[in-house]
Amino acid sequence: MFWGLTLEPGKRYTKTVDHDFHISAAVLDTSCGDDELVRVIVEVDINEGEIIIANLSQKYGILQTQLDLQFGAGSAVAFYTDGGTAPVHLSGYMIFEDDDFSFEKDGQNLNADGIDVEGGVEEEEEEEEEEEEDEDEEEEEEEEEIVPVKEELDDMVDGKRPGSDKNDKKEAAPEKVEQKKSPTTKSPKKDKLPKDESKTPNKTKEKHEKALVQSPGASQTPSKPPKVVLSGGVTCVDVKVGTGKEAKKGKMLVVHYEGRLMSTKKVFDTVNTGKGFKFRLGKGEVINGWDVGFEGMKVGGIRKITCPPHMAYGKQGAPPDIPPQATLLFTVELRNVY
C-alpha cells in the first residue's frame, strides 16, 4: 500500500508508527521555494538524535534521491527539513503481514490467492490423503531424510522473512530433487542398514554437513563488503571498519587519502604520510561527496568513496588534473576525530 508525506519548511511531523512502513525516495518540489540546500532529517525514538537522510538542491541539480529506510510499528518518528524554502515529498509503502490480506466473496472464505478455503481445499486435502496412503516405503524414507536437511538450511539462511510459508515451500522443492538425484540416497547399501538408523536425523545432518564442507568454494569464498548508496548518489564500501571515535557533523577530521579518476584509474592526489589532511565535517570545507561519505565512519576505518560529478567538481572540474564531469574514487583512512 502506497505511503507518502509532504514536508513543508519550518514544520515538524511526528507520529508513533501503527504499521511497519518503508521510505523509498525523497523528491524536491521545484515548483516553489529557493535554490538553497534542503536537508531532510529524521529522528527515531527519543535517544537516537537527528539523522540526515538526504541533501537536495536545485542549485546543484540534486532534485531527488533513492532511499531504503524501514520503520517498525511502535517506533516514535519525526520528519522535518532544514534550510531552503522548497517542500520535500517522501514516498514509500506500508508493510503488512500476509494474514491481513484475506477477503470474502459470495459467502465463501478466500485466502490471498483467491482459493475457496471451506470448499475446494477440503476436497484437495482428501485427494492428497489418498495419494499419501499409496506412497511406498522408499518415498517415505526419502521425505523423512529431507526434513532435517531443510531445517538445517533454513537455519543457515540470513534475512529470512518470518511467517513466509510460501518461500519455505519453494526452497524445499529444489532440495528434494537434489536428494533424489544424489547417488548416496539410492545406493544399494542403503537397504542393508537398519531401518531406525536410516531415519536418524543426526546421521542425515552429518552427511549434509560433509557435503557442504567438500563442496568447492561453498564456504571458502569471503563475502564482499556491502556497497552503501548515500545522498546525492555517493557510494561507500567499508574495506575495514574502525573502532575509534565516530565522524559526526561539526567534528574535525584527520585523514589519509588517495584520489583517482574513475575513468582512467589515474591518481590525481594523495596524502598517505605525515600528519594527514584536516577538515571540519559538514561545513563545506571539502567537496560535497566527502561531507556525505565520511559521516558515520570511525577512527581506524578504511573506506572507498565514489563521488559522482555533481558531488565533486562538476562541470568545471579542477584543471589540469581533474577534467569536467569526472567521477572520482577515493580510498580514505580516518586517522583522528576531535
mmCIF file of C-alpha atoms in Angstrom:
data_model
loop_
_atom_site.group_PDB
_atom_site.id
_atom_site.type_symbol
_atom_site.label_atom_id
_atom_site.label_comp_id
_atom_site.label_asym_id
_atom_site.label_seq_id
_atom_site.Cartn_x
_atom_site.Cartn_y
_atom_site.Cartn_z
ATOM 1 C CA MET A 1 0.000 0.000 0.000
ATOM 2 C CA PHE A 2 1.369 3.423 -1.035
ATOM 3 C CA TRP A 3 2.669 5.821 1.643
ATOM 4 C CA GLY A 4 3.526 9.487 1.165
ATOM 5 C CA LEU A 5 4.291 12.637 3.177
ATOM 6 C CA THR A 6 4.951 16.259 2.148
ATOM 7 C CA LEU A 7 7.452 18.071 4.379
ATOM 8 C CA GLU A 8 6.721 21.812 4.432
ATOM 9 C CA PRO A 9 9.606 24.097 5.501
ATOM 10 C CA GLY A 10 9.502 25.046 9.160
ATOM 11 C CA LYS A 11 7.111 22.236 10.123
ATOM 12 C CA ARG A 12 7.857 19.089 12.113
ATOM 13 C CA TYR A 13 5.895 15.860 11.563
ATOM 14 C CA THR A 14 5.820 13.370 14.465
ATOM 15 C CA LYS A 15 3.979 10.064 14.823
ATOM 16 C CA THR A 16 4.041 6.730 16.654
ATOM 17 C CA VAL A 17 4.138 4.105 13.892
ATOM 18 C CA ASP A 18 0.994 1.899 13.705
ATOM 19 C CA HIS A 19 2.182 -0.386 10.869
ATOM 20 C CA ASP A 20 5.653 -1.071 9.511
ATOM 21 C CA PHE A 21 6.433 1.170 6.538
ATOM 22 C CA HIS A 22 9.258 1.738 4.039
ATOM 23 C CA ILE A 23 10.543 5.041 2.588
ATOM 24 C CA SER A 24 11.816 4.663 -0.998
ATOM 25 C CA ALA A 25 12.517 8.200 -2.231
ATOM 26 C CA ALA A 26 12.810 11.881 -1.313
ATOM 27 C CA VAL A 27 11.924 14.388 -4.081
ATOM 28 C CA LEU A 28 12.431 18.171 -4.021
ATOM 29 C CA ASP A 29 9.412 20.266 -5.109
ATOM 30 C CA THR A 30 10.852 22.575 -7.808
ATOM 31 C CA SER A 31 7.602 24.466 -8.377
ATOM 32 C CA CYS A 32 8.279 26.777 -5.451
ATOM 33 C CA GLY A 33 10.977 27.743 -2.985
ATOM 34 C CA ASP A 34 14.561 28.929 -3.438
ATOM 35 C CA ASP A 35 17.797 27.289 -4.622
ATOM 36 C CA GLU A 36 19.259 26.750 -1.158
ATOM 37 C CA LEU A 37 20.311 23.303 0.062
ATOM 38 C CA VAL A 38 17.481 21.441 1.827
ATOM 39 C CA ARG A 39 18.434 18.770 4.379
ATOM 40 C CA VAL A 40 15.849 16.057 5.111
ATOM 41 C CA ILE A 41 16.131 14.928 8.747
ATOM 42 C CA VAL A 42 14.564 12.039 10.674
ATOM 43 C CA GLU A 43 14.541 11.336 14.417
ATOM 44 C CA VAL A 44 13.734 7.817 15.651
ATOM 45 C CA ASP A 45 12.617 7.446 19.288
ATOM 46 C CA ILE A 46 13.993 9.863 21.875
ATOM 47 C CA ASN A 47 17.652 8.977 22.343
ATOM 48 C CA GLU A 48 18.653 8.344 18.738
ATOM 49 C CA GLY A 49 19.209 12.010 17.820
ATOM 50 C CA GLU A 50 18.744 13.586 14.393
ATOM 51 C CA ILE A 51 19.903 11.777 11.242
ATOM 52 C CA ILE A 52 20.203 13.430 7.823
ATOM 53 C CA ILE A 53 18.799 11.093 5.168
ATOM 54 C CA ALA A 54 19.045 13.395 2.118
ATOM 55 C CA ASN A 55 20.573 16.659 0.862
ATOM 56 C CA LEU A 56 18.562 18.210 -2.006
ATOM 57 C CA SER A 57 19.258 21.381 -4.001
ATOM 58 C CA GLN A 58 18.022 22.981 -7.232
ATOM 59 C CA LYS A 59 21.279 24.904 -7.448
ATOM 60 C CA TYR A 60 23.404 21.752 -7.607
ATOM 61 C CA GLY A 61 20.872 19.730 -9.590
ATOM 62 C CA ILE A 62 20.123 17.283 -6.767
ATOM 63 C CA LEU A 63 16.359 17.039 -7.162
ATOM 64 C CA GLN A 64 15.706 13.578 -5.752
ATOM 65 C CA THR A 65 17.408 10.635 -4.078
ATOM 66 C CA GLN A 66 16.571 6.963 -3.634
ATOM 67 C CA LEU A 67 16.183 5.722 -0.043
ATOM 68 C CA ASP A 68 15.895 2.308 1.612
ATOM 69 C CA LEU A 69 14.566 3.005 5.111
ATOM 70 C CA GLN A 70 12.154 0.845 7.106
ATOM 71 C CA PHE A 71 10.419 1.820 10.357
ATOM 72 C CA GLY A 72 8.801 -0.728 12.684
ATOM 73 C CA ALA A 73 5.474 -0.500 14.460
ATOM 74 C CA GLY A 74 5.678 1.216 17.855
ATOM 75 C CA SER A 75 8.587 3.491 16.901
ATOM 76 C CA ALA A 76 8.226 7.208 17.582
ATOM 77 C CA VAL A 77 9.494 9.046 14.481
ATOM 78 C CA ALA A 78 9.768 12.685 13.454
ATOM 79 C CA PHE A 79 10.445 14.151 9.985
ATOM 80 C CA TYR A 80 11.394 17.736 9.106
ATOM 81 C CA THR A 81 13.615 19.793 6.789
ATOM 82 C CA ASP A 82 16.402 22.261 7.486
ATOM 83 C CA GLY A 83 17.463 25.025 5.111
ATOM 84 C CA GLY A 84 15.760 26.322 1.986
ATOM 85 C CA THR A 85 12.067 27.029 1.442
ATOM 86 C CA ALA A 86 11.136 24.263 -1.018
ATOM 87 C CA PRO A 87 8.872 21.412 0.177
ATOM 88 C CA VAL A 88 10.119 17.809 0.024
ATOM 89 C CA HIS A 89 7.946 14.813 -0.866
ATOM 90 C CA LEU A 90 8.693 11.470 0.823
ATOM 91 C CA SER A 91 7.189 8.348 -0.768
ATOM 92 C CA GLY A 92 7.174 4.615 0.008
ATOM 93 C CA TYR A 93 4.773 1.876 1.027
ATOM 94 C CA MET A 94 3.138 0.257 4.057
ATOM 95 C CA ILE A 95 4.225 -3.261 5.089
ATOM 96 C CA PHE A 96 1.502 -5.714 6.159
ATOM 97 C CA GLU A 97 1.628 -9.368 7.175
ATOM 98 C CA ASP A 98 0.156 -11.909 4.731
ATOM 99 C CA ASP A 99 -2.682 -12.622 7.188
ATOM 100 C CA ASP A 100 -4.005 -9.076 6.730
ATOM 101 C CA PHE A 101 -4.901 -9.736 3.080
ATOM 102 C CA SER A 102 -7.912 -12.063 3.284
ATOM 103 C CA PHE A 103 -11.225 -11.433 1.523
ATOM 104 C CA GLU A 104 -14.794 -12.788 1.480
ATOM 105 C CA LYS A 105 -16.797 -13.144 -1.715
ATOM 106 C CA ASP A 106 -20.337 -14.592 -2.163
ATOM 107 C CA GLY A 107 -20.251 -16.111 1.335
ATOM 108 C CA GLN A 108 -17.014 -18.020 0.658
ATOM 109 C CA ASN A 109 -13.785 -17.562 2.569
ATOM 110 C CA LEU A 110 -10.961 -16.743 0.159
ATOM 111 C CA ASN A 111 -7.310 -16.505 1.066
ATOM 112 C CA ALA A 112 -4.781 -14.139 -0.561
ATOM 113 C CA ASP A 113 -4.528 -16.423 -3.618
ATOM 114 C CA GLY A 114 -8.305 -16.485 -4.175
ATOM 115 C CA ILE A 115 -8.730 -20.154 -3.160
ATOM 116 C CA ASP A 116 -12.014 -21.254 -1.543
ATOM 117 C CA VAL A 117 -10.851 -22.345 1.899
ATOM 118 C CA GLU A 118 -14.089 -24.043 3.011
ATOM 119 C CA GLY A 119 -14.832 -25.883 -0.230
ATOM 120 C CA GLY A 120 -12.073 -26.684 -2.718
ATOM 121 C CA VAL A 121 -9.327 -27.034 -0.162
ATOM 122 C CA GLU A 122 -11.160 -29.797 1.725
ATOM 123 C CA GLU A 123 -11.593 -31.784 -1.499
ATOM 124 C CA GLU A 124 -7.921 -31.327 -2.364
ATOM 125 C CA GLU A 125 -6.922 -32.444 1.135
ATOM 126 C CA GLU A 126 -8.967 -35.649 0.747
ATOM 127 C CA GLU A 127 -7.254 -36.395 -2.581
ATOM 128 C CA GLU A 128 -3.840 -35.717 -1.062
ATOM 129 C CA GLU A 129 -4.581 -38.091 1.829
ATOM 130 C CA GLU A 130 -5.461 -40.869 -0.639
ATOM 131 C CA GLU A 131 -2.242 -40.264 -2.577
ATOM 132 C CA GLU A 132 -0.186 -40.329 0.616
ATOM 133 C CA GLU A 133 -1.616 -43.740 1.525
ATOM 134 C CA ASP A 134 -0.440 -45.117 -1.852
ATOM 135 C CA GLU A 135 3.164 -43.936 -1.429
ATOM 136 C CA ASP A 136 5.636 -46.746 -0.908
ATOM 137 C CA GLU A 137 8.084 -47.056 1.963
ATOM 138 C CA GLU A 138 11.066 -45.811 -0.052
ATOM 139 C CA GLU A 139 9.460 -42.419 -0.774
ATOM 140 C CA GLU A 140 8.521 -42.021 2.887
ATOM 141 C CA GLU A 141 12.116 -42.650 3.918
ATOM 142 C CA GLU A 142 13.393 -40.101 1.406
ATOM 143 C CA GLU A 143 10.945 -37.486 2.660
ATOM 144 C CA GLU A 144 11.979 -38.122 6.266
ATOM 145 C CA GLU A 145 15.623 -37.728 5.291
ATOM 146 C CA ILE A 146 14.898 -34.415 3.600
ATOM 147 C CA VAL A 147 13.263 -32.897 6.702
ATOM 148 C CA PRO A 148 16.434 -32.402 8.788
ATOM 149 C CA VAL A 149 18.340 -31.135 5.746
ATOM 150 C CA LYS A 150 15.685 -28.499 5.102
ATOM 151 C CA GLU A 151 15.637 -27.477 8.752
ATOM 152 C CA GLU A 152 19.384 -27.052 8.696
ATOM 153 C CA LEU A 153 19.338 -24.999 5.522
ATOM 154 C CA ASP A 154 16.598 -22.793 6.968
ATOM 155 C CA ASP A 155 18.859 -22.090 9.944
ATOM 156 C CA MET A 156 21.651 -21.063 7.587
ATOM 157 C CA VAL A 157 19.608 -18.595 5.530
ATOM 158 C CA ASP A 158 20.208 -14.989 6.616
ATOM 159 C CA GLY A 159 17.463 -12.397 6.495
ATOM 160 C CA LYS A 160 14.543 -14.817 6.085
ATOM 161 C CA ARG A 161 11.191 -13.037 6.487
ATOM 162 C CA PRO A 162 9.229 -14.540 9.430
ATOM 163 C CA GLY A 163 5.968 -16.242 8.531
ATOM 164 C CA SER A 164 6.774 -16.677 4.834
ATOM 165 C CA ASP A 165 5.358 -20.169 4.273
ATOM 166 C CA LYS A 166 5.418 -19.793 0.508
ATOM 167 C CA ASN A 167 9.156 -19.141 0.470
ATOM 168 C CA ASP A 168 9.713 -22.219 2.655
ATOM 169 C CA LYS A 169 7.907 -24.434 0.146
ATOM 170 C CA LYS A 170 9.841 -23.003 -2.786
ATOM 171 C CA GLU A 171 13.168 -23.555 -1.046
ATOM 172 C CA ALA A 172 12.280 -27.126 -0.076
ATOM 173 C CA ALA A 173 11.338 -28.210 -3.605
ATOM 174 C CA PRO A 174 14.772 -27.992 -5.305
ATOM 175 C CA GLU A 175 16.362 -29.608 -2.242
ATOM 176 C CA LYS A 176 14.066 -32.623 -2.683
ATOM 177 C CA VAL A 177 15.116 -33.012 -6.307
ATOM 178 C CA GLU A 178 18.784 -32.986 -5.356
ATOM 179 C CA GLN A 179 18.207 -35.758 -2.808
ATOM 180 C CA LYS A 180 16.589 -37.986 -5.423
ATOM 181 C CA LYS A 181 19.442 -37.431 -7.875
ATOM 182 C CA SER A 182 22.141 -37.988 -5.276
ATOM 183 C CA PRO A 183 23.869 -41.366 -5.677
ATOM 184 C CA THR A 184 24.131 -41.575 -1.873
ATOM 185 C CA THR A 185 20.377 -41.820 -1.281
ATOM 186 C CA LYS A 186 19.915 -44.518 -3.970
ATOM 187 C CA SER A 187 22.954 -46.617 -3.061
ATOM 188 C CA PRO A 188 22.177 -50.376 -2.864
ATOM 189 C CA LYS A 189 23.955 -50.453 0.507
ATOM 190 C CA LYS A 190 21.116 -48.405 1.977
ATOM 191 C CA ASP A 191 18.821 -51.453 2.235
ATOM 192 C CA LYS A 192 21.388 -53.232 4.401
ATOM 193 C CA LEU A 193 21.238 -50.578 7.098
ATOM 194 C CA PRO A 194 18.784 -50.981 9.982
ATOM 195 C CA LYS A 195 15.557 -49.110 9.391
ATOM 196 C CA ASP A 196 15.880 -46.967 12.506
ATOM 197 C CA GLU A 197 19.411 -45.908 11.586
ATOM 198 C CA SER A 198 18.434 -44.693 8.101
ATOM 199 C CA LYS A 199 15.761 -42.452 9.611
ATOM 200 C CA THR A 200 18.019 -40.861 12.217
ATOM 201 C CA PRO A 201 18.065 -37.034 11.678
ATOM 202 C CA ASN A 202 21.568 -36.702 13.126
ATOM 203 C CA LYS A 203 23.044 -39.122 10.572
ATOM 204 C CA THR A 204 21.450 -37.272 7.674
ATOM 205 C CA LYS A 205 22.623 -33.982 9.131
ATOM 206 C CA GLU A 206 26.218 -35.273 9.323
ATOM 207 C CA LYS A 207 26.097 -36.369 5.673
ATOM 208 C CA HIS A 208 24.805 -32.964 4.627
ATOM 209 C CA GLU A 209 27.482 -31.138 6.641
ATOM 210 C CA LYS A 210 30.198 -33.259 4.978
ATOM 211 C CA ALA A 211 28.761 -32.432 1.586
ATOM 212 C CA LEU A 212 28.880 -28.719 2.377
ATOM 213 C CA VAL A 213 32.491 -28.943 3.559
ATOM 214 C CA GLN A 214 33.601 -30.881 0.469
ATOM 215 C CA SER A 215 31.725 -28.633 -1.949
ATOM 216 C CA PRO A 216 34.361 -26.459 -3.735
ATOM 217 C CA GLY A 217 34.013 -22.788 -2.891
ATOM 218 C CA ALA A 218 30.990 -23.338 -0.634
ATOM 219 C CA SER A 219 32.500 -21.663 2.429
ATOM 220 C CA GLN A 220 35.954 -20.629 1.251
ATOM 221 C CA THR A 221 34.907 -17.532 -0.728
ATOM 222 C CA PRO A 222 34.844 -14.487 1.578
ATOM 223 C CA SER A 223 31.816 -12.223 1.266
ATOM 224 C CA LYS A 224 32.414 -8.803 -0.290
ATOM 225 C CA PRO A 225 31.783 -5.686 1.826
ATOM 226 C CA PRO A 226 28.348 -4.218 1.022
ATOM 227 C CA LYS A 227 28.085 -1.077 -1.101
ATOM 228 C CA VAL A 228 26.026 1.704 0.516
ATOM 229 C CA VAL A 229 24.394 4.431 -1.606
ATOM 230 C CA LEU A 230 24.229 7.779 0.195
ATOM 231 C CA SER A 231 22.711 11.167 -0.569
ATOM 232 C CA GLY A 232 23.479 12.571 -3.995
ATOM 233 C CA GLY A 233 24.457 9.176 -5.387
ATOM 234 C CA VAL A 234 27.676 8.926 -3.345
ATOM 235 C CA THR A 235 28.587 5.257 -2.760
ATOM 236 C CA CYS A 236 30.698 3.865 0.083
ATOM 237 C CA VAL A 237 32.325 0.490 0.719
ATOM 238 C CA ASP A 238 33.937 -0.163 4.112
ATOM 239 C CA VAL A 239 37.177 -2.063 3.452
ATOM 240 C CA LYS A 240 37.942 -2.001 7.182
ATOM 241 C CA VAL A 241 35.524 -0.950 9.936
ATOM 242 C CA GLY A 242 37.121 1.264 12.555
ATOM 243 C CA THR A 243 36.657 1.004 16.317
ATOM 244 C CA GLY A 244 37.530 4.536 17.451
ATOM 245 C CA LYS A 245 35.599 7.798 17.603
ATOM 246 C CA GLU A 246 32.815 8.336 15.083
ATOM 247 C CA ALA A 247 32.924 11.099 12.471
ATOM 248 C CA LYS A 248 29.999 13.465 13.048
ATOM 249 C CA LYS A 249 28.965 16.766 11.520
ATOM 250 C CA GLY A 250 30.920 19.660 13.014
ATOM 251 C CA LYS A 251 33.853 17.480 14.178
ATOM 252 C CA MET A 252 37.422 17.993 12.955
ATOM 253 C CA LEU A 253 38.706 15.002 10.944
ATOM 254 C CA VAL A 254 42.298 13.958 10.186
ATOM 255 C CA VAL A 255 42.579 11.654 7.151
ATOM 256 C CA HIS A 256 44.959 9.970 4.755
ATOM 257 C CA TYR A 257 43.629 9.510 1.229
ATOM 258 C CA GLU A 258 44.318 8.644 -2.394
ATOM 259 C CA GLY A 259 42.186 10.097 -5.202
ATOM 260 C CA ARG A 260 41.776 8.502 -8.624
ATOM 261 C CA LEU A 261 39.796 9.252 -11.779
ATOM 262 C CA MET A 262 37.158 6.563 -12.195
ATOM 263 C CA SER A 263 37.522 6.626 -15.992
ATOM 264 C CA THR A 264 41.294 6.026 -16.190
ATOM 265 C CA LYS A 265 42.206 4.977 -12.595
ATOM 266 C CA LYS A 266 44.888 7.684 -12.714
ATOM 267 C CA VAL A 267 45.979 9.072 -9.323
ATOM 268 C CA PHE A 268 45.446 12.852 -9.206
ATOM 269 C CA ASP A 269 46.119 13.496 -5.498
ATOM 270 C CA THR A 270 47.390 11.605 -2.449
ATOM 271 C CA VAL A 271 48.196 12.230 1.226
ATOM 272 C CA ASN A 272 49.379 8.969 2.792
ATOM 273 C CA THR A 273 52.123 10.163 5.149
ATOM 274 C CA GLY A 274 52.722 12.785 7.808
ATOM 275 C CA LYS A 275 50.042 14.449 9.902
ATOM 276 C CA GLY A 276 47.415 13.970 7.208
ATOM 277 C CA PHE A 277 44.729 16.271 5.823
ATOM 278 C CA LYS A 278 42.417 18.105 8.261
ATOM 279 C CA PHE A 279 38.903 19.475 7.684
ATOM 280 C CA ARG A 280 35.669 20.085 9.585
ATOM 281 C CA LEU A 281 32.908 17.702 8.504
ATOM 282 C CA GLY A 282 29.674 19.097 7.075
ATOM 283 C CA LYS A 283 30.842 22.722 6.838
ATOM 284 C CA GLY A 284 31.563 22.892 3.100
ATOM 285 C CA GLU A 285 35.346 22.916 3.516
ATOM 286 C CA VAL A 286 35.650 19.959 1.103
ATOM 287 C CA ILE A 287 33.616 18.599 -1.824
ATOM 288 C CA ASN A 288 30.050 17.509 -1.069
ATOM 289 C CA GLY A 289 30.961 13.864 -1.642
ATOM 290 C CA TRP A 290 33.370 13.967 1.304
ATOM 291 C CA ASP A 291 30.895 15.691 3.641
ATOM 292 C CA VAL A 292 28.451 12.865 2.890
ATOM 293 C CA GLY A 293 30.889 9.955 2.580
ATOM 294 C CA PHE A 294 32.847 10.420 5.829
ATOM 295 C CA GLU A 295 29.813 10.753 8.114
ATOM 296 C CA GLY A 296 29.434 7.747 10.432
ATOM 297 C CA MET A 297 32.965 6.448 9.773
ATOM 298 C CA LYS A 298 35.081 5.513 12.820
ATOM 299 C CA VAL A 299 38.773 6.121 13.556
ATOM 300 C CA GLY A 300 40.924 3.297 12.191
ATOM 301 C CA GLY A 301 38.487 2.544 9.374
ATOM 302 C CA ILE A 302 39.324 2.412 5.672
ATOM 303 C CA ARG A 303 36.602 3.280 3.166
ATOM 304 C CA LYS A 304 36.240 3.622 -0.618
ATOM 305 C CA ILE A 305 34.109 6.657 -1.525
ATOM 306 C CA THR A 306 32.853 7.157 -5.094
ATOM 307 C CA CYS A 307 31.699 10.720 -5.864
ATOM 308 C CA PRO A 308 29.616 11.472 -8.985
ATOM 309 C CA PRO A 309 30.479 14.720 -10.801
ATOM 310 C CA HIS A 310 27.797 16.875 -9.132
ATOM 311 C CA MET A 311 29.123 15.817 -5.693
ATOM 312 C CA ALA A 312 32.751 16.558 -6.706
ATOM 313 C CA TYR A 313 33.987 19.289 -9.104
ATOM 314 C CA GLY A 314 31.044 19.238 -11.544
ATOM 315 C CA LYS A 315 31.157 20.884 -14.964
ATOM 316 C CA GLN A 316 34.245 22.993 -14.225
ATOM 317 C CA GLY A 317 36.498 20.187 -12.986
ATOM 318 C CA ALA A 318 39.844 21.093 -11.385
ATOM 319 C CA PRO A 319 42.332 21.564 -14.254
ATOM 320 C CA PRO A 320 44.758 20.244 -15.134
ATOM 321 C CA ASP A 321 44.373 17.051 -13.094
ATOM 322 C CA ILE A 322 40.588 16.647 -12.928
ATOM 323 C CA PRO A 323 38.566 17.068 -16.151
ATOM 324 C CA PRO A 324 34.957 18.346 -16.220
ATOM 325 C CA GLN A 325 32.161 15.925 -15.254
ATOM 326 C CA ALA A 326 34.646 13.482 -13.694
ATOM 327 C CA THR A 327 33.581 10.721 -11.316
ATOM 328 C CA LEU A 328 36.172 10.402 -8.542
ATOM 329 C CA LEU A 329 37.184 7.371 -6.479
ATOM 330 C CA PHE A 330 38.810 7.981 -3.082
ATOM 331 C CA THR A 331 40.411 5.422 -0.777
ATOM 332 C CA VAL A 332 40.417 7.099 2.639
ATOM 333 C CA GLU A 333 41.632 6.230 6.138
ATOM 334 C CA LEU A 334 40.234 8.080 9.160
ATOM 335 C CA ARG A 335 43.177 8.833 11.458
ATOM 336 C CA ASN A 336 41.613 11.015 14.155
ATOM 337 C CA VAL A 337 38.400 12.792 15.218
ATOM 338 C CA TYR A 338 38.286 15.681 17.702
#
